[in-house]
Amino acid sequence: MSNANWILFLSTLSTGLILGSIFSLVAAGVTIVYGSIWMPNAANGQFFLLAALFGWTLTVSWGIHPAIAAILVIGVSVPLSYLLEVLLIKRFYDVPNRNISYFVLSLGITQILAGVFSLTYGQWSDQFQLPPLITGITFIGPFPIANNRLAVLALAIAILAGLFLLLRFHRYGRALRAVFQNRDAAALRGVNVKASYSMSFALGNAVIFAGGILFALAYSFDLTVAWTMAITAFAIMIIGGPGSVLGAVVIGMVFGFTQAIVSVVASPTIAAFSYLGAMLVILLFKPSGLFAK
Amino acid sequence: MLEIANLTVRYGAFLAVDQLTMNVAPGEIVGVVGPNGAGKSSIVKSVGGLVKPKAGSIMFDGRDLLTVPTHERINLGLSIVPEGRGLFPRMSVEENLIIGGDPLRDKARSARNIERCFELFPILKERRWQAAGTLSGGQQQMVAVSMGLMSDPRLLVLDEPSLGLAPIVIGEIGAALRTLGKTGLTVALFEQNAKLTCNVADRIYILASGCVQHHDRAEDLMKNPEILDHLM
Amino acid sequence: MDSYWKTLAVTATASATLLAAANISAAQDKPPVKIGFVTELTGPWSFFGTSCVAGLKFGEEQINSPGKRKIEFVITDNQTSPAQSVAASRSLDVQDKVLALSGPTSSDTGLAVYGYAEQNKVPFVVPVAAFPQLTKPGSRYTFRLEPNAAGWGYAIAKFVEKQKPGGKIAMIYSDYALMRAITAGLKYQAPLSKLQIVADIAFPQGSNDATVQAAQVLAAQPDYVVVIGAGGFDNTITNQLLDIGIKPQQLIHPFGITTQVMNWGKRSVGSYYGTFFDSNLDSLTPEGKTFVKDFIAKYGRPPSYGENFCFVTAHVIREALDKNPEAADDREKFRDAMSKLKTKETTSDIPIEFDKNGARKEYIYFMQMTDVEAKSYKAKQAFYAEWDPEVIPVYTLVK
């Protein structure tokens, strides 16, 4: 292979991995929340953006180191989720038509957050960029890659691995999955279902926030990223099977690689709708998603 | 041990359980038989806390169960295997059992209990890494009973363990229940299958339309099968 | 004799003063002239709308000096929505009875107001919107301060032709109407300027990664890369091109606004951007320098061409009315006044005059970034071009 082809190949690979791992994180967060409370949160994309904007304020406006900012952003998601849950979401758990009620509520939250962002951040800049976690460039063969993006990739994979271990081997993680799979049986086996709702809401949002801040560290962004990410995350969740974190991770990676590969062999425009097209085809043959039981 | 008095469960206009009174004494196996819709599952769900009764009381060891949140009832020594088996289908057999043992908060004891379950149902040991949802119906029921036993309960409540199983498998489940009874475990078996119940239970309540129609020792009922036939 | 002349002089002075006073009070007694300003205060384009209003406010303060008939801008939010823009235009036309409309800073909302204005014969002064069709042949009531985007593409070709005759250009851009117009102009002019387009990569809206395309650009070995990402994506593309080894000196951004230039950051020093006004221009007038100074004092950053055009809009309207006072109460007369107007940018002395379609005699600066600080940047003028709006067939190139 010539150098140019190597560069193309390695850039496709790195793009697929970075985008894929961020997609996986966000979709995993979305699927954890949806899988446990079975209420679709349309405001996921805005939460993602909120994390990115928090990160921007902390680093650019307040001059905090991006690594500390990232920890603070992920940390702040827990009390924030708890507050949101206590104030708003708890009320919907026992409402008969809670799905649609909650969906409409979350659409409202989406609009309010979008309005707030546009009135505040929207007037400060049309685009946002965080300082890098680390500087410098590493050459992989002929292909130069920013160390910052390698760091983001490593963090994303580490968080995904941590999440996976937590869900698979820790009793809290097991309790969450038990509630995903059979709520009544979980309650009979001693799982406090409402507490697990709170926990999965907090955990899911923490993962979405982690996705948001990592995205902001790797890419510049503007306020429209909320919508793109909301649609992408929902698509991944539906294909992967709602409630399946493994499905979210696998399909997230598939989306990342699809986008990278199709955009180089066809065009970025085709890549953008290729995975939504794939979603339609998959749902046609397996309406419940690939990893759902 | 379990005393239910004047229990009434209503779903809207439908009266599922009507002022029912029954009890389970320590060490005995009590059967509750009745056709579909007689109110068996509603009683189990009330005991478990999945359904809120309209009236009546449920006492467990002298404690008012209705004031105990659903997820804490298992800590009192009350283990319920609900209708439909209550498994976590995408988890392995072993993980299901681990969850069953979680209330113990004791990994070593939980591991010992897993081995005991494997002794009771050897086939489960072979299938321990398989997702529970992919097992046959009988094996799933074995997992369900095992999961119920994992927390070392003093009272095990089973709802329709024979549902959808082949006769030979029902026989195996019955044998297991008798073995358990001999260890001194108290069992409340809610069943449609009168034959299985009579084989296992010491005492039987016959239920219809949410009321107790008849109540007798199992051996006496066996002597008068026409009562059974009639009432069912 | 002396005393006679003195008396006469005194009388004349007195009556002149009186007359002037009468004029003043006549002007002040008249109700203010209302201009409907429909712009993006919320929605994705809010940054541009609110920045524009910031520029306008400085202008509004200056043009309403005592003794002149007051010009009042009725500022209305269009939520970055074409439908809302039309609704706001209608309400300003029918209820507020404004003399003219102005304000939109995006081509989408601009086109919506354009449709309303032309149909209902309301003069429409466009401060910042570059889509060519806003001044398509037959437009009568629309006057645009910003040069049209296809022309910018023409100017980029001219710039590269001067920098490197026979040069190779790669284009990497978001697929928006504005970017399509710029690249259409560039693609048209490139062969005429003996330049070669070696890569043409368009991204859909909402894209967030260009690593692979940056590699494709590198592989095409261009002399210059024209980068036009939308919003935050512009920064992503820029960084990824620089990451992969494209030199800043190879980058041309067709337009650079202050926040964008500062966001490109130190690593972009050496790259070029097009603009119609910049705080680093050599040719700033004293008014222009004051505008820059006052703007920095209030908003903590230098103004961009958008704020400048909105600032200038206020002055242009003032001048049209000062030269034709009767136009203040008559839309047709105001239209004629705008059409005849020959003036200059308040801030940089560049001539402003409109052709029969309301398009302006066009121009662009290419600046080269020389330094970036936290809240400011430095750039030097590298190229200037002026051209006739129809030097290339802009209205057939971009429909």
mmCIF file of N, CA and C in Angstrom, chain A residues 31 34 62 74-76 87 92 106 109 126 128 138 140 159 163 170 183 212 218 240 260 265 277 282 289:
data_model
loop_
_atom_site.group_PDB
_atom_site.id
_atom_site.type_symbol
_atom_site.label_atom_id
_atom_site.label_comp_id
_atom_site.label_asym_id
_atom_site.label_seq_id
_atom_site.Cartn_x
_atom_site.Cartn_y
_atom_site.Cartn_z
ATOM 1 N N THR A 31 -29.957 3.722 26.640
ATOM 2 C CA THR A 31 -30.609 2.422 26.760
ATOM 3 C C THR A 31 -30.722 2.002 28.228
ATOM 4 N N TYR A 34 -33.780 4.029 29.392
ATOM 5 C CA TYR A 34 -35.016 3.548 28.781
ATOM 6 C C TYR A 34 -35.307 2.113 29.202
ATOM 7 N N TRP A 62 -13.540 29.418 32.791
ATOM 8 C CA TRP A 62 -12.961 29.421 34.131
ATOM 9 C C TRP A 62 -11.509 28.939 34.159
ATOM 10 N N ILE A 74 -18.866 14.926 34.728
ATOM 11 C CA ILE A 74 -19.493 13.618 34.950
ATOM 12 C C ILE A 74 -20.049 13.561 36.373
ATOM 13 N N GLY A 75 -19.291 14.139 37.326
ATOM 14 C CA GLY A 75 -19.740 14.147 38.714
ATOM 15 C C GLY A 75 -21.034 14.924 38.906
ATOM 16 N N VAL A 76 -21.144 16.054 38.221
ATOM 17 C CA VAL A 76 -22.306 16.909 38.449
ATOM 18 C C VAL A 76 -23.578 16.267 37.899
ATOM 19 N N LEU A 87 -37.881 15.808 41.239
ATOM 20 C CA LEU A 87 -38.805 16.893 40.955
ATOM 21 C C LEU A 87 -39.842 16.519 39.911
ATOM 22 N N PHE A 92 -44.196 10.233 37.394
ATOM 23 C CA PHE A 92 -44.770 9.529 36.258
ATOM 24 C C PHE A 92 -44.760 8.011 36.415
ATOM 25 N N SER A 106 -40.651 15.237 28.343
ATOM 26 C CA SER A 106 -39.242 15.330 27.956
ATOM 27 C C SER A 106 -39.082 16.188 26.699
ATOM 28 N N ILE A 109 -38.895 19.538 28.128
ATOM 29 C CA ILE A 109 -37.569 19.807 28.680
ATOM 30 C C ILE A 109 -36.593 20.120 27.540
ATOM 31 N N ASP A 126 -20.984 30.939 18.131
ATOM 32 C CA ASP A 126 -21.736 30.023 17.288
ATOM 33 C C ASP A 126 -21.058 28.666 17.281
ATOM 34 N N PHE A 128 -18.075 26.010 19.566
ATOM 35 C CA PHE A 128 -17.391 25.826 20.842
ATOM 36 C C PHE A 128 -16.265 24.825 20.681
ATOM 37 N N THR A 138 0.998 11.920 17.372
ATOM 38 C CA THR A 138 1.730 10.667 17.291
ATOM 39 C C THR A 138 1.602 10.126 15.867
ATOM 40 N N ILE A 140 1.375 7.027 13.506
ATOM 41 C CA ILE A 140 1.204 5.578 13.420
ATOM 42 C C ILE A 140 1.555 5.261 11.975
ATOM 43 N N ILE A 159 -14.235 3.813 30.034
ATOM 44 C CA ILE A 159 -15.543 4.014 30.668
ATOM 45 C C ILE A 159 -16.511 2.911 30.246
ATOM 46 N N LEU A 163 -18.284 0.328 32.729
ATOM 47 C CA LEU A 163 -19.744 0.175 32.728
ATOM 48 C C LEU A 163 -20.121 -1.292 32.553
ATOM 49 N N HIS A 170 -21.210 -6.553 39.320
ATOM 50 C CA HIS A 170 -21.512 -5.941 40.600
ATOM 51 C C HIS A 170 -22.976 -6.175 40.951
ATOM 52 N N ARG A 183 -39.377 -6.758 36.015
ATOM 53 C CA ARG A 183 -39.485 -5.821 37.116
ATOM 54 C C ARG A 183 -40.117 -6.463 38.361
ATOM 55 N N GLY A 212 -20.803 13.188 26.242
ATOM 56 C CA GLY A 212 -20.843 14.597 25.846
ATOM 57 C C GLY A 212 -19.500 15.284 26.055
ATOM 58 N N ALA A 218 -12.930 15.909 21.846
ATOM 59 C CA ALA A 218 -12.370 15.427 20.584
ATOM 60 C C ALA A 218 -12.762 16.298 19.401
ATOM 61 N N GLY A 240 -30.078 -1.940 18.444
ATOM 62 C CA GLY A 240 -29.415 -2.819 19.394
ATOM 63 C C GLY A 240 -30.403 -3.557 20.286
ATOM 64 N N ALA A 260 -17.536 6.123 8.947
ATOM 65 C CA ALA A 260 -16.170 6.340 8.460
ATOM 66 C C ALA A 260 -15.970 5.708 7.089
ATOM 67 N N VAL A 265 -15.718 5.763 0.876
ATOM 68 C CA VAL A 265 -15.949 5.089 -0.403
ATOM 69 C C VAL A 265 -17.094 5.722 -1.194
ATOM 70 N N GLY A 277 -30.713 4.311 7.098
ATOM 71 C CA GLY A 277 -31.246 3.349 6.135
ATOM 72 C C GLY A 277 -31.084 1.933 6.663
ATOM 73 N N ILE A 282 -33.043 -3.185 9.078
ATOM 74 C CA ILE A 282 -32.965 -4.129 10.193
ATOM 75 C C ILE A 282 -34.314 -4.237 10.906
ATOM 76 N N GLY A 289 -35.340 -5.336 17.343
ATOM 77 C CA GLY A 289 -33.925 -4.998 17.482
ATOM 78 C C GLY A 289 -33.081 -6.251 17.498
#
